[in-house]
Amino acid sequence: MSVPARDQESNPFEAMLSRFRVAAEKLGLEDGLFEILSRPDTEITVSIPVQLDSGGYQVFTGYRVQHNRAMGPAKGGIRFAPDVNIDEVRALAAWMTWKCAVVHVPFGGGKGGVICDPSKLSQREIEALTRRYTAALCDFIGPEQDVPAPDIGTNEQIMAWIMDTYSMHHGRTVTSCVTGKPLGLGGSLGRVAATGRGLMTILKVAAERFEIPLNNSKALVQGFGNVGGTAAQLLHEMGIKVVSVSDIHTAVYNENGLDIPALLEHTKATRSLVGAPNCDEVPRESQLELPCDFLIPAATENQINSKNAGRIQAKLIIEGANGPTTDNADRILEERGIHCVPDILANAGGVTVSYFEWVQDRLGYFWSEDLVNERQDEIMIRAFGEVADMAEKNNTNLRIGAYMLGIERVAHYTRLRGLYA
Ligand code: GLU
């Protein structure tokens, strides 16, 4: 597949492929499967005309990429952001394939995106955009085809509109066509906090495996949305000092630990960390280089790259975002002995609980939050052990270990299904 000539430091699909190549080679993956698994199955581009509140029209561009469906329906979020592009959606879809395989849930990988700035649109405009995008994709998504979920710029309300639009087209309520829905409309207890919770589960098992003490440790979180905000809150509750958090406007720092509940209140009220109490504002560009034991990048791609990887001070990185570390940065971190738990394992708590939501919708029977959390932990802890063992056995880092585990599983099921010709 031809990718524009941007290097892997800025092109996420190239970044995905460079790891895929290394892992495939280590596995001795046959050429045919290499070809099949390195390309997306299906790519859909749609134009989304929306009548704005001003009375005028704007046509937005939306994508849905289904990377692979060997293990089940495609699964993955929908991103509403101004810088969405097809290479990014392709990479995110492929990462979902490996992520679902790493935690061994019966899904393939997909991802959607719409080029728009939700902060500049009214609720009515966002609803119109969501419904028209869903209508355009109606033949391609569904409980057994492709199941979307939230990602950057989307939330429970948007998932409810997707469910309603899909249901109207099918003449019946189909809750399992999308996950991340509100409670009472087929949503699952524990889904909103699932990604942040999963990061903490992984942080604890990884810290134990690499013998990094939690006592008196310090953490740094980039991003203060659903994933970063929940992670910061849980770290705070665990007694780990969160010394810095950031959002798209600023980064804040307090070497004695931030008052995370107060910062969450502040951002709820003002939608920004600017002016937050009891902390200093620091440049966002150098936030990741501040002293800490644990670093949780929970914002967007390419944040840890060849420019700053040499100055990262953390002992352990737990990737909350998808693709936050470039391939060049991986090499620098490895040389410096900094462990990195990759996105396709670390942030898989979200899709794990999405799987539980889909199961509950199809059963019509809903679980307690304790049961959701218990089953999530069981899956994440098992996956961490399998990835760490794979990495150790092959004398490689956790990222390549995770890719190897994911690719091996998808390749296995692809061989079992055989090729329909
Ligand atoms: N957008 C989330 C991710 O990147 C969740 C996907 C899902 O729940 O399907 O993992």
Coordinates of C-alpha atoms and ligand atoms in Angstrom, one line a residue, residues 75-79 92 96 99-100 111 147-152 179-180 191 195 322 347-348 350-355, ligand 1:
K75 CA -13.8 -2.6 16.8
G76 CA -12.5 0.9 17.6
G77 CA -13.3 4.5 18.4
I78 CA -14.3 7.5 16.4
R79 CA -12.2 10.6 16.6
L92 CA -5.2 3.7 14.7
M96 CA -6.9 -1.8 17.4
K99 CA -4.8 -4.4 20.8
C100 CA -7.9 -6.7 20.6
K111 CA -11.2 3.3 13.6
V147 CA -18.6 -1.6 16.4
P148 CA -17.5 2.0 17.0
A149 CA -16.8 3.6 20.4
P150 CA -15.6 6.9 21.8
D151 CA -12.1 8.4 21.2
I152 CA -10.6 11.9 21.2
T179 CA -20.1 0.9 22.8
G180 CA -19.4 3.7 25.3
R191 CA -16.8 1.9 30.8
T195 CA -9.0 3.0 30.1
N322 CA -2.4 5.6 21.0
N347 CA -4.6 1.3 27.1
A348 CA -6.5 -1.9 26.2
G350 CA -11.1 0.6 27.2
V351 CA -11.8 -1.9 24.5
T352 CA -11.9 -4.7 27.1
V353 CA -14.8 -3.1 28.8
S354 CA -16.3 -2.2 25.4
Y355 CA -16.3 -6.0 24.8
Ligands
GLU1 N1 -10.9 4.5 21.4 C1 -10.5 3.5 22.4 C2 -9.1 2.9 22.0 O1 -8.4 3.5 21.3 C3 -11.6 2.5 22.7 C4 -12.0 1.6 21.5 C5 -13.2 0.8 21.8 O2 -13.6 0.7 23.0 O3 -13.7 0.1 20.9 O4 -8.8 1.8 22.5

